[in-house]
Amino acid sequence: MAAQLLQARLRQYPGVFWVEQGGKKLLCKVCHNRPVDYTRVKSIKTHIECAKHNENVRKSAARPGRALLQPGINFTAHQAREEVVRDWTAAIAEADIPPYRAEKLLPYLRKHLKYGGSIPHEESVRRRHLPQVYDEHIEAVRAKLRGKKVAVVVDETTDRRDNSVLNVVVGFEGQYYLIDCVFMEKCNSVTLAQTVMRSLVTAGIDFNDVYAFVSDNAPYCLKSYNDTIKNVMPNSLHVRCLAHIMNLVGEVWHHWDDFSEVSTLVNLMKTLFTKQPARKKRYKQFLQNQGVDSPCIPPAPVQSRWNTWLEAVQYHSEHMVHYRQFFIEEESDAQGVRRIINILDPEHFDKLLLYATFIAESSPKLIDTLIGMEGTHKPDATVHAFNRMEDMGEFLRNGCMKVVGFGDKTDDLLHALPHQGKQEAINVFHSVFTAALQKCSKHWDQHPAKEVYRKVRIFDPRQVPSVSGDINDYAMFGLAHAVNDEWLIYRNAARNDLPVVAAGEVFDLAGYWSAMNARVPQIAEAARQFMFFPVSSVDTSRSIRTWLLTRESD
């Protein structure tokens, strides 16, 4: 604590003091290293305002090249340069720009910005200034989180050198903050629990204030929570990332054996158009000559963006009829070109087109559900989570039984097949839906927070008519007969005074509860907490990794 307070005093009075080697004393620069009591602000101000200190400042200012300070704590050129460096470092960190990339801007800044010449090179920024900015940021985050009921979100990722990194994010009422990034030699149930607890202690968060622990469905995450974390955080629920569950469901289509040729086509198209500007231009011209409106380049799926493979298949199902002719006209001996021509051979094309079309027409429901699960910071993600997961189960269950209705184009292609071929294709479709349903049910039916998602719908006034009206059903939110009058007011308002939302606009649920706070304050307080109950860990993967930037160089 003493070292942290010393660093805080240095930031509070930049250019005035320094800390002796060993970090135990605060020394005044102009008063011949006179020690000052850093534990009391009054002692520091008394020293700065004393006659002896101001006399030493004037003497220092009179020396050539040493005009660093003026009497009192007036803003000086030295302090201005320090502020430029600090603000520059904070700006590139906030913009997620590594210092080695920002280095390219230095010639411009030094030419056109006053004090731009004081901005140091990337190594100094990374090793000296960025850790200071990070410490200031963490202090501000701690102040915001102090005394709040929070959700803890963890996710393992890798940096640009493939080092394993665990990100720990803490949030309340839709605001999420990255509090720690930890390099892990190995990530297992024990090290995960140790890292999370250490991060929360450092951030000053009481374990009893954690109401949700969010992770993906990896076995070591489940073991870590069940064996350790739930015992030290007794008020928490383990939220298994719903977006990750939906990705597992979508992967059934991606990795199904009968669809292997579709996956091969997607991969080859990505390879053949990557860093091929001339081919892209010829392809767009070819499509235009074929009468295709608004021709565009095939999308390239990204492994970390779960929807992109399905979106790529949607594109290929619409355009693959042109691929074989285009690549024949390319007259290329490249192995990838020869392979894609063979895959698109007329003998196998109809089956490939049928499977690609089936995936394309099945995917909108998967894509929409996954997108809806990705917004942890949006209240709509929480209040609609239960409905979306239940609807997905019904969609998959229906797909296991139907013989028509797979999609207009899929049905037309099925109708064109002989009876045996049609039945074989339908059996494949049923098998896919069955496997996806089993995976969805496995994770959703036993989800620890399923009951929370079911009941949190009460905080969406649009859903009030369709959920239970008994206040005792919502005891987990702190609602009881003590707020019975508020309960009647809220239910009546939800039925009769619901705000009108114009076409194309989104219902502002957070704004609704801000407006209702005066009428039903206790229910509004519960709503503000639980309508942001987390549904996924996606925001953790997308958080700004300021701490990682302190380690990253070209």
Coordinates of C-alpha atoms in Angstrom, one line a residue:
M1 CA 0.0 0.0 0.0
A2 CA 2.9 2.4 0.8
A3 CA 4.4 1.9 -2.7
Q4 CA 1.0 2.6 -4.3
L5 CA 0.5 5.7 -2.3
L6 CA 4.0 7.0 -3.2
Q7 CA 3.2 6.5 -6.9
A8 CA -0.1 8.3 -6.4
R9 CA 1.7 11.3 -4.9
L10 CA 4.1 11.5 -7.8
R11 CA 1.2 11.5 -10.2
Q12 CA -0.6 14.1 -8.1
Y13 CA 2.4 16.5 -8.0
P14 CA 4.3 15.8 -11.3
G15 CA 7.8 17.1 -11.5
V16 CA 7.9 18.2 -7.8
F17 CA 9.0 15.0 -6.0
W18 CA 10.8 11.8 -6.6
V19 CA 11.1 8.5 -4.7
E20 CA 14.4 7.3 -3.3
Q21 CA 15.8 4.0 -4.5
G22 CA 14.0 1.4 -2.4
G23 CA 10.7 3.3 -2.6
K24 CA 10.3 4.3 1.1
K25 CA 10.7 8.1 1.1
L26 CA 9.2 11.0 -0.9
L27 CA 11.9 13.5 -1.6
C28 CA 11.6 17.1 -2.9
K29 CA 13.7 17.7 -6.0
V30 CA 14.5 21.4 -5.4
C31 CA 14.9 21.3 -1.6
H32 CA 18.1 19.2 -1.7
N33 CA 16.1 15.9 -1.4
R34 CA 14.4 16.9 1.7
P35 CA 12.0 14.1 2.8
V36 CA 8.3 15.0 3.0
D37 CA 5.5 13.1 4.8
Y38 CA 3.7 11.5 1.9
T39 CA 0.9 9.9 4.0
R40 CA -0.8 13.3 4.6
V41 CA -1.8 15.7 1.9
K42 CA -1.7 18.6 4.3
S43 CA 2.0 18.0 5.0
I44 CA 2.8 18.0 1.2
K45 CA 0.8 21.2 0.7
T46 CA 2.5 22.9 3.6
H47 CA 5.9 22.0 2.2
I48 CA 5.0 23.3 -1.3
E49 CA 3.7 26.6 0.1
C50 CA 6.6 27.2 2.5
A51 CA 9.0 30.1 1.8
K52 CA 12.1 27.9 1.7
H53 CA 10.6 25.7 -1.1
N54 CA 9.5 28.6 -3.2
E55 CA 12.9 30.2 -2.8
N56 CA 14.6 27.0 -4.0
V57 CA 12.2 27.0 -6.9
R58 CA 13.2 30.5 -7.9
K59 CA 16.9 29.6 -7.7
S60 CA 16.3 26.5 -9.9
A61 CA 14.4 28.6 -12.4
A62 CA 17.3 31.1 -12.6
R63 CA 19.7 28.4 -13.7
P64 CA 20.1 28.0 -17.5
G65 CA 18.4 24.9 -18.8
R66 CA 16.9 24.1 -15.3
A67 CA 13.7 26.2 -15.5
L68 CA 11.5 23.3 -14.5
L69 CA 9.4 24.8 -11.7
Q70 CA 7.9 28.1 -10.7
P71 CA 6.9 29.1 -7.2
G72 CA 3.9 27.1 -5.8
I73 CA 2.7 24.4 -8.2
N74 CA 2.1 26.5 -11.3
F75 CA 1.9 24.7 -14.6
T76 CA 5.4 24.7 -16.2
A77 CA 6.9 23.7 -19.5
H78 CA 8.2 20.5 -17.9
Q79 CA 4.8 19.6 -16.6
A80 CA 3.3 20.4 -20.0
R81 CA 5.7 18.0 -21.6
E82 CA 4.8 15.3 -19.0
E83 CA 1.1 15.8 -19.7
V84 CA 1.6 15.5 -23.4
V85 CA 3.4 12.2 -23.0
R86 CA 0.8 10.9 -20.5
D87 CA -2.1 11.9 -22.7
W88 CA -0.5 10.4 -25.8
T89 CA 0.1 7.1 -24.0
A90 CA -3.5 7.0 -22.7
A91 CA -4.8 7.8 -26.2
I92 CA -3.0 5.0 -28.0
A93 CA -4.0 2.6 -25.2
E94 CA -7.6 3.6 -25.5
A95 CA -7.5 3.2 -29.3
D96 CA -5.8 -0.2 -28.9
I97 CA -2.8 0.9 -30.9
P98 CA 0.5 -0.9 -29.9
P99 CA 3.3 1.6 -29.3
Y100 CA 5.4 0.2 -32.1
R101 CA 2.7 1.2 -34.5
A102 CA 2.2 4.6 -33.0
E103 CA 5.9 5.2 -33.5
K104 CA 5.2 5.9 -37.2
L105 CA 3.3 9.1 -36.2
L106 CA 6.1 10.6 -34.3
P107 CA 7.7 12.6 -37.2
Y108 CA 4.3 14.3 -37.8
L109 CA 3.7 15.0 -34.1
R110 CA 7.2 16.4 -33.5
K111 CA 6.8 18.7 -36.5
H112 CA 3.3 20.1 -35.9
L113 CA 2.5 19.6 -32.2
K114 CA 3.8 21.9 -29.5
Y115 CA 5.9 19.7 -27.1
G116 CA 5.6 16.9 -29.6
G117 CA 9.3 16.4 -29.4
S118 CA 8.9 15.2 -25.8
I119 CA 7.0 12.1 -26.9
P120 CA 9.5 9.2 -26.4
H121 CA 10.2 6.2 -28.6
E122 CA 8.1 3.1 -28.3
E123 CA 10.3 1.2 -25.9
S124 CA 10.2 4.0 -23.3
V125 CA 6.4 4.3 -23.8
R126 CA 5.9 0.6 -23.4
R127 CA 8.2 0.1 -20.4
R128 CA 7.8 3.3 -18.5
H129 CA 4.7 5.4 -19.4
L130 CA 2.1 2.7 -20.3
P131 CA 2.4 0.9 -17.0
Q132 CA 1.7 4.3 -15.2
V133 CA -1.3 4.9 -17.4
Y134 CA -2.5 1.4 -16.7
D135 CA -2.2 1.9 -12.9
E136 CA -4.2 5.1 -13.1
H137 CA -6.9 3.3 -15.2
I138 CA -7.1 0.5 -12.7
E139 CA -7.4 2.9 -9.8
A140 CA -10.3 4.6 -11.6
V141 CA -12.0 1.2 -12.2
R142 CA -11.6 0.2 -8.6
A143 CA -13.3 3.4 -7.5
K144 CA -16.3 2.6 -9.8
L145 CA -16.6 -1.0 -8.7
R146 CA -16.2 -0.4 -5.0
G147 CA -19.3 -1.7 -3.2
K148 CA -21.1 -2.8 -6.4
K149 CA -22.7 -6.1 -7.1
V150 CA -20.7 -7.4 -10.0
A151 CA -20.4 -10.1 -12.6
V152 CA -17.0 -11.7 -13.3
V153 CA -16.3 -12.8 -16.9
V154 CA -13.2 -14.8 -17.8
D155 CA -12.0 -16.0 -21.1
E156 CA -8.7 -17.5 -22.3
T157 CA -7.1 -16.1 -25.5
T158 CA -3.7 -15.9 -27.0
D159 CA -1.5 -12.9 -27.9
R160 CA 0.4 -12.4 -31.1
R161 CA 3.2 -14.7 -29.9
D162 CA 0.7 -17.5 -29.1
N163 CA 1.2 -17.1 -25.3
S164 CA -1.8 -18.2 -23.3
V165 CA -3.5 -15.1 -21.7
L166 CA -6.4 -15.1 -19.3
N167 CA -8.6 -12.0 -19.4
V168 CA -10.6 -11.1 -16.3
V169 CA -13.5 -8.6 -16.8
V170 CA -15.8 -7.3 -14.1
G171 CA -19.0 -5.5 -14.8
F172 CA -22.2 -4.0 -13.3
E173 CA -25.3 -2.6 -14.9
G174 CA -24.0 -3.1 -18.4
Q175 CA -20.6 -1.5 -17.8
Y176 CA -17.7 -3.9 -18.1
Y177 CA -14.0 -3.3 -17.2
L178 CA -10.9 -5.3 -18.0
I179 CA -9.2 -5.6 -14.6
D180 CA -6.4 -8.1 -15.4
C181 CA -4.6 -9.9 -18.1
V182 CA -2.5 -12.7 -16.9
F183 CA 0.0 -14.8 -18.9
M184 CA -0.5 -18.4 -18.0
E185 CA 2.1 -21.2 -18.4
K186 CA -0.7 -23.6 -18.1
C187 CA -4.4 -23.0 -17.8
N188 CA -6.3 -25.6 -15.7
S189 CA -9.0 -25.6 -13.0
V190 CA -6.6 -24.7 -10.2
T191 CA -4.7 -21.9 -11.9
L192 CA -7.9 -20.4 -13.2
A193 CA -9.4 -20.2 -9.7
Q194 CA -6.2 -18.8 -8.3
T195 CA -5.9 -16.1 -10.9
V196 CA -9.5 -15.0 -10.6
M197 CA -9.3 -14.7 -6.8
R198 CA -6.0 -12.9 -6.9
S199 CA -7.4 -10.4 -9.5
L200 CA -10.5 -9.7 -7.5
V201 CA -8.5 -9.2 -4.3
T202 CA -6.2 -6.8 -6.2
A203 CA -9.2 -4.9 -7.5
G204 CA -10.7 -4.6 -4.0
I205 CA -13.8 -6.6 -4.8
D206 CA -15.5 -8.5 -2.0
F207 CA -16.2 -12.1 -3.0
N208 CA -19.7 -11.8 -1.5
D209 CA -20.5 -9.1 -4.1
V210 CA -20.0 -11.4 -7.0
Y211 CA -23.5 -12.5 -8.3
A212 CA -22.4 -14.2 -11.5
F213 CA -19.3 -16.0 -12.8
V214 CA -19.2 -16.2 -16.6
S215 CA -17.0 -18.6 -18.6
D216 CA -17.3 -20.9 -21.6
N217 CA -18.2 -24.5 -21.4
A218 CA -14.6 -25.9 -21.2
P219 CA -14.3 -28.8 -18.7
Y220 CA -11.6 -27.1 -16.7
C221 CA -13.9 -24.0 -16.3
L222 CA -16.7 -26.1 -15.0
K223 CA -14.4 -27.9 -12.6
S224 CA -12.8 -24.7 -11.4
Y225 CA -16.2 -23.2 -10.5
N226 CA -17.6 -26.4 -8.9
D227 CA -14.5 -27.3 -6.9
T228 CA -13.4 -23.8 -5.7
I229 CA -15.0 -20.6 -6.9
K230 CA -18.6 -21.3 -5.8
N231 CA -17.3 -22.0 -2.3
V232 CA -15.5 -18.6 -2.0
M233 CA -18.2 -16.7 -3.9
P234 CA -21.3 -18.1 -2.3
N235 CA -23.7 -15.6 -3.9
S236 CA -22.7 -16.3 -7.4
L237 CA -24.2 -18.4 -10.2
H238 CA -22.1 -20.0 -12.9
V239 CA -23.2 -18.6 -16.2
R240 CA -22.0 -20.9 -19.0
C241 CA -21.7 -18.6 -22.1
L242 CA -24.9 -18.9 -24.2
A243 CA -23.1 -17.6 -27.3
H244 CA -20.6 -20.5 -26.9
I245 CA -23.4 -23.0 -26.6
M246 CA -24.9 -21.6 -29.8
N247 CA -21.6 -21.9 -31.5
L248 CA -21.4 -25.5 -30.5
V249 CA -24.8 -26.0 -32.1
G250 CA -23.7 -24.3 -35.3
E251 CA -20.5 -26.4 -35.5
V252 CA -22.7 -29.5 -36.1
W253 CA -23.4 -28.1 -39.6
H254 CA -19.8 -27.1 -40.1
H255 CA -18.2 -30.4 -39.2
W256 CA -20.9 -32.9 -40.3
D257 CA -19.3 -35.6 -42.5
D258 CA -21.8 -35.4 -45.3
F259 CA -21.1 -31.7 -45.6
S260 CA -17.3 -32.1 -45.9
E261 CA -17.3 -31.1 -49.6
V262 CA -19.1 -27.8 -48.6
S263 CA -16.4 -27.1 -46.0
T264 CA -13.7 -27.9 -48.6
L265 CA -15.3 -25.5 -51.1
V266 CA -15.4 -22.7 -48.5
N267 CA -11.8 -23.2 -47.6
L268 CA -10.6 -23.3 -51.2
M269 CA -12.5 -20.2 -52.2
K270 CA -10.9 -18.3 -49.2
T271 CA -7.5 -19.5 -50.3
L272 CA -7.9 -18.7 -54.0
F273 CA -9.0 -15.1 -53.3
T274 CA -6.7 -14.2 -50.5
K275 CA -4.1 -11.6 -51.6
Q276 CA -5.2 -12.0 -55.2
P277 CA -6.4 -8.5 -56.3
A278 CA -6.2 -9.3 -60.1
R279 CA -8.3 -12.5 -59.6
K280 CA -10.9 -10.5 -57.5
K281 CA -11.2 -8.0 -60.3
R282 CA -11.6 -10.7 -63.0
Y283 CA -14.2 -12.5 -60.8
K284 CA -16.3 -9.4 -60.3
Q285 CA -16.2 -8.7 -64.0
F286 CA -17.2 -12.3 -64.8
L287 CA -20.2 -12.2 -62.5
Q288 CA -21.3 -8.9 -64.0
N289 CA -21.1 -10.5 -67.5
Q290 CA -23.2 -13.4 -66.1
G291 CA -25.9 -10.9 -65.2
V292 CA -25.3 -10.9 -61.4
D293 CA -26.5 -7.7 -59.7
S294 CA -24.0 -6.0 -57.5
P295 CA -21.3 -8.6 -57.7
C296 CA -19.0 -8.9 -54.7
I297 CA -16.0 -11.0 -53.5
P298 CA -16.7 -14.2 -51.6
P299 CA -16.6 -13.7 -47.9
A300 CA -13.6 -15.2 -46.0
P301 CA -14.7 -16.9 -42.8
V302 CA -12.7 -16.2 -39.6
Q303 CA -12.4 -18.9 -37.0
S304 CA -12.9 -16.5 -34.1
R305 CA -16.0 -15.0 -35.7
W306 CA -18.5 -17.8 -35.3
N307 CA -21.1 -16.7 -37.8
T308 CA -18.7 -16.1 -40.7
W309 CA -18.6 -19.7 -41.9
L310 CA -22.4 -19.9 -42.2
E311 CA -22.5 -16.5 -43.9
A312 CA -19.9 -17.7 -46.4
V313 CA -22.0 -20.8 -47.2
Q314 CA -25.0 -18.5 -47.8
Y315 CA -23.0 -16.6 -50.4
H316 CA -21.6 -19.8 -52.1
S317 CA -25.1 -21.4 -52.3
E318 CA -26.1 -18.4 -54.4
H319 CA -23.1 -18.1 -56.6
M320 CA -21.5 -21.6 -57.0
V321 CA -23.3 -22.2 -60.3
H322 CA -20.7 -19.7 -61.8
Y323 CA -17.6 -21.0 -60.1
R324 CA -16.6 -23.9 -62.4
Q325 CA -16.8 -21.8 -65.6
F326 CA -14.9 -19.0 -64.0
F327 CA -12.0 -21.2 -62.9
I328 CA -11.9 -23.0 -66.2
E329 CA -11.4 -19.6 -67.9
E330 CA -8.6 -18.8 -65.4
E331 CA -6.5 -21.4 -67.2
S332 CA -4.4 -21.9 -64.0
D333 CA -2.4 -24.9 -63.1
A334 CA -2.6 -24.0 -59.4
Q335 CA -3.5 -27.0 -57.2
G336 CA -6.4 -25.2 -55.6
V337 CA -7.9 -24.3 -58.9
R338 CA -7.7 -27.9 -60.1
R339 CA -9.3 -29.1 -56.9
I340 CA -12.2 -26.7 -57.0
I341 CA -12.9 -27.6 -60.6
N342 CA -13.0 -31.3 -59.6
I343 CA -15.3 -30.6 -56.6
L344 CA -17.7 -28.7 -58.9
D345 CA -17.8 -31.6 -61.5
P346 CA -21.3 -31.9 -62.9
E347 CA -21.6 -35.4 -61.6
H348 CA -21.5 -34.3 -58.0
F349 CA -22.7 -30.7 -58.3
D350 CA -26.4 -31.3 -57.6
K351 CA -25.6 -32.9 -54.2
L352 CA -23.1 -30.2 -53.3
L353 CA -25.6 -27.5 -54.2
L354 CA -28.4 -29.2 -52.2
Y355 CA -26.3 -29.5 -49.0
A356 CA -25.0 -25.9 -49.4
T357 CA -28.5 -24.6 -49.9
F358 CA -29.8 -26.6 -46.9
I359 CA -27.1 -25.1 -44.7
A360 CA -27.8 -21.6 -46.1
E361 CA -31.5 -21.8 -45.4
S362 CA -31.1 -23.3 -42.0
S363 CA -28.5 -20.8 -40.8
P364 CA -30.5 -17.5 -40.4
K365 CA -32.1 -18.8 -37.2
L366 CA -28.7 -19.9 -35.9
I367 CA -27.1 -16.6 -36.9
D368 CA -29.8 -14.4 -35.4
T369 CA -29.8 -16.3 -32.1
L370 CA -26.0 -16.1 -31.8
I371 CA -26.0 -12.4 -32.5
G372 CA -28.6 -11.9 -29.9
M373 CA -26.4 -13.7 -27.3
E374 CA -23.3 -11.7 -28.0
G375 CA -24.4 -8.4 -26.4
T376 CA -23.7 -8.9 -22.6
H377 CA -23.8 -5.1 -22.2
K378 CA -27.3 -4.9 -23.7
P379 CA -30.4 -5.5 -21.5
D380 CA -32.3 -6.9 -24.4
A381 CA -29.8 -9.8 -24.6
T382 CA -30.8 -10.8 -21.0
V383 CA -34.6 -10.4 -21.1
H384 CA -34.8 -12.3 -24.4
A385 CA -32.2 -15.0 -23.6
F386 CA -34.8 -17.6 -22.3
N387 CA -37.1 -17.1 -25.3
R388 CA -34.3 -17.3 -27.8
M389 CA -33.0 -20.6 -26.4
E390 CA -36.4 -22.1 -26.1
D391 CA -37.2 -21.1 -29.7
M392 CA -34.0 -22.6 -30.9
G393 CA -34.9 -25.9 -29.2
E394 CA -38.3 -25.9 -30.9
F395 CA -36.6 -25.1 -34.3
L396 CA -34.2 -28.0 -33.9
R397 CA -37.0 -30.3 -32.7
N398 CA -39.2 -29.5 -35.6
G399 CA -36.3 -30.1 -38.0
C400 CA -35.9 -33.6 -36.7
M401 CA -39.4 -34.6 -38.0
K402 CA -40.3 -32.5 -41.0
V403 CA -40.1 -33.8 -44.6
V404 CA -40.8 -30.5 -46.2
G405 CA -40.3 -26.9 -45.2
F406 CA -36.5 -26.9 -45.1
G407 CA -36.6 -23.8 -47.2
D408 CA -38.0 -22.9 -50.6
K409 CA -34.9 -23.6 -52.6
T410 CA -34.0 -26.7 -50.6
D411 CA -37.5 -28.1 -51.1
D412 CA -37.3 -27.4 -54.9
L413 CA -33.9 -29.3 -55.1
L414 CA -35.3 -32.2 -53.0
H415 CA -38.4 -32.4 -55.3
A416 CA -36.1 -32.8 -58.3
L417 CA -34.4 -35.8 -56.9
P418 CA -35.5 -39.4 -57.4
H419 CA -37.4 -41.0 -54.4
Q420 CA -34.4 -42.8 -53.0
G421 CA -32.0 -39.8 -53.3
K422 CA -34.7 -37.6 -51.7
Q423 CA -35.1 -39.9 -48.8
E424 CA -31.3 -40.2 -48.3
A425 CA -31.0 -36.4 -48.2
I426 CA -33.9 -36.0 -45.7
N427 CA -32.3 -38.6 -43.5
V428 CA -29.1 -36.6 -43.5
F429 CA -31.1 -33.4 -42.6
H430 CA -32.8 -35.2 -39.7
S431 CA -29.5 -36.5 -38.4
V432 CA -28.0 -33.0 -38.4
F433 CA -31.0 -31.6 -36.6
T434 CA -31.0 -34.5 -34.1
A435 CA -27.3 -34.0 -33.3
A436 CA -27.7 -30.2 -32.9
L437 CA -30.8 -30.7 -30.6
Q438 CA -28.9 -33.1 -28.4
K439 CA -26.0 -30.7 -28.1
C440 CA -28.3 -27.7 -27.4
S441 CA -30.3 -29.7 -24.8
K442 CA -27.2 -31.0 -23.1
H443 CA -26.0 -27.5 -22.3
W444 CA -29.3 -25.6 -21.9
D445 CA -31.6 -27.9 -20.0
Q446 CA -29.1 -28.1 -17.1
H447 CA -27.9 -24.5 -17.3
P448 CA -27.4 -23.2 -13.8
A449 CA -28.8 -19.8 -14.7
K450 CA -31.8 -21.0 -16.7
E451 CA -34.3 -20.1 -14.0
V452 CA -32.8 -16.6 -13.8
Y453 CA -33.3 -16.1 -17.5
R454 CA -36.8 -17.4 -17.3
K455 CA -37.8 -15.1 -14.5
V456 CA -35.8 -12.0 -15.5
R457 CA -38.3 -11.5 -18.3
I458 CA -40.5 -9.8 -15.7
F459 CA -38.3 -6.7 -16.0
D460 CA -39.3 -6.4 -19.7
P461 CA -42.7 -4.6 -19.6
R462 CA -43.5 -6.0 -23.1
Q463 CA -43.4 -9.5 -21.6
V464 CA -45.4 -8.9 -18.4
P465 CA -48.7 -10.2 -19.8
S466 CA -47.0 -13.6 -20.7
V467 CA -45.2 -14.3 -17.4
S468 CA -46.3 -15.1 -13.9
G469 CA -48.0 -12.3 -11.9
D470 CA -47.3 -13.7 -8.5
I471 CA -44.7 -11.6 -6.8
N472 CA -43.4 -14.5 -4.7
D473 CA -42.1 -16.1 -7.9
Y474 CA -39.4 -13.4 -8.1
A475 CA -38.0 -13.6 -4.6
M476 CA -34.5 -14.2 -6.1
F477 CA -34.6 -10.6 -7.2
G478 CA -35.4 -9.3 -3.7
L479 CA -39.0 -8.7 -4.5
A480 CA -41.5 -9.6 -1.8
H481 CA -44.8 -8.4 -0.3
A482 CA -42.9 -5.3 1.1
V483 CA -43.1 -3.9 -2.4
N484 CA -46.6 -5.1 -3.2
D485 CA -47.9 -1.6 -4.0
E486 CA -45.1 -1.0 -6.4
W487 CA -45.8 -4.4 -8.0
L488 CA -49.4 -3.4 -8.7
I489 CA -48.3 0.0 -10.1
Y490 CA -45.7 -1.7 -12.4
R491 CA -48.0 -4.4 -13.8
N492 CA -50.7 -1.8 -14.5
A493 CA -48.2 0.5 -16.2
A494 CA -46.8 -2.4 -18.3
R495 CA -50.3 -3.2 -19.5
N496 CA -51.6 0.3 -20.1
D497 CA -48.8 2.8 -20.3
L498 CA -46.1 1.1 -22.4
P499 CA -44.1 3.7 -24.4
V500 CA -44.8 3.8 -28.2
V501 CA -41.8 2.8 -30.2
A502 CA -41.6 4.1 -33.8
A503 CA -41.0 1.7 -36.7
G504 CA -37.3 0.9 -37.0
E505 CA -36.4 2.1 -33.5
V506 CA -35.4 -0.1 -30.6
F507 CA -37.2 -0.2 -27.3
D508 CA -34.9 1.5 -24.7
L509 CA -35.3 -0.8 -21.7
A510 CA -32.6 1.0 -19.6
G511 CA -34.3 4.3 -20.3
Y512 CA -37.7 2.9 -19.4
W513 CA -36.5 1.9 -15.9
S514 CA -34.8 5.2 -15.4
A515 CA -38.2 6.9 -16.0
M516 CA -39.9 4.4 -13.7
N517 CA -37.5 4.9 -10.8
A518 CA -39.7 7.6 -9.2
R519 CA -42.8 5.4 -9.3
V520 CA -41.4 2.0 -8.3
P521 CA -37.9 2.7 -6.9
Q522 CA -37.3 -0.8 -5.3
I523 CA -38.4 -2.7 -8.4
A524 CA -36.3 -0.3 -10.6
E525 CA -33.3 -1.0 -8.5
A526 CA -33.6 -4.7 -8.9
A527 CA -34.3 -4.2 -12.6
R528 CA -31.1 -2.2 -13.1
Q529 CA -29.1 -5.0 -11.7
F530 CA -30.7 -8.1 -13.2
M531 CA -31.7 -6.8 -16.7
F532 CA -27.9 -6.8 -17.3
F533 CA -27.4 -10.3 -16.0
P534 CA -24.7 -11.6 -18.3
V535 CA -25.4 -14.1 -21.1
S536 CA -22.0 -14.6 -22.6
S537 CA -18.2 -14.0 -22.4
V538 CA -17.9 -12.5 -25.9
D539 CA -17.2 -9.0 -24.6
T540 CA -14.2 -10.3 -22.7
S541 CA -12.6 -11.4 -26.0
R542 CA -13.2 -8.0 -27.5
S543 CA -12.0 -5.9 -24.5
I544 CA -9.2 -3.4 -24.9
R545 CA -6.1 -5.2 -23.6
T546 CA -4.1 -2.3 -22.2
W547 CA -1.9 -4.5 -20.1
L548 CA -1.0 -6.6 -23.2
L549 CA 0.2 -3.5 -24.9
T550 CA 2.9 -3.0 -22.2
R551 CA 4.4 -6.3 -23.4
E552 CA 3.9 -6.0 -27.2
S553 CA 6.7 -4.8 -29.5
D554 CA 7.4 -5.1 -33.2

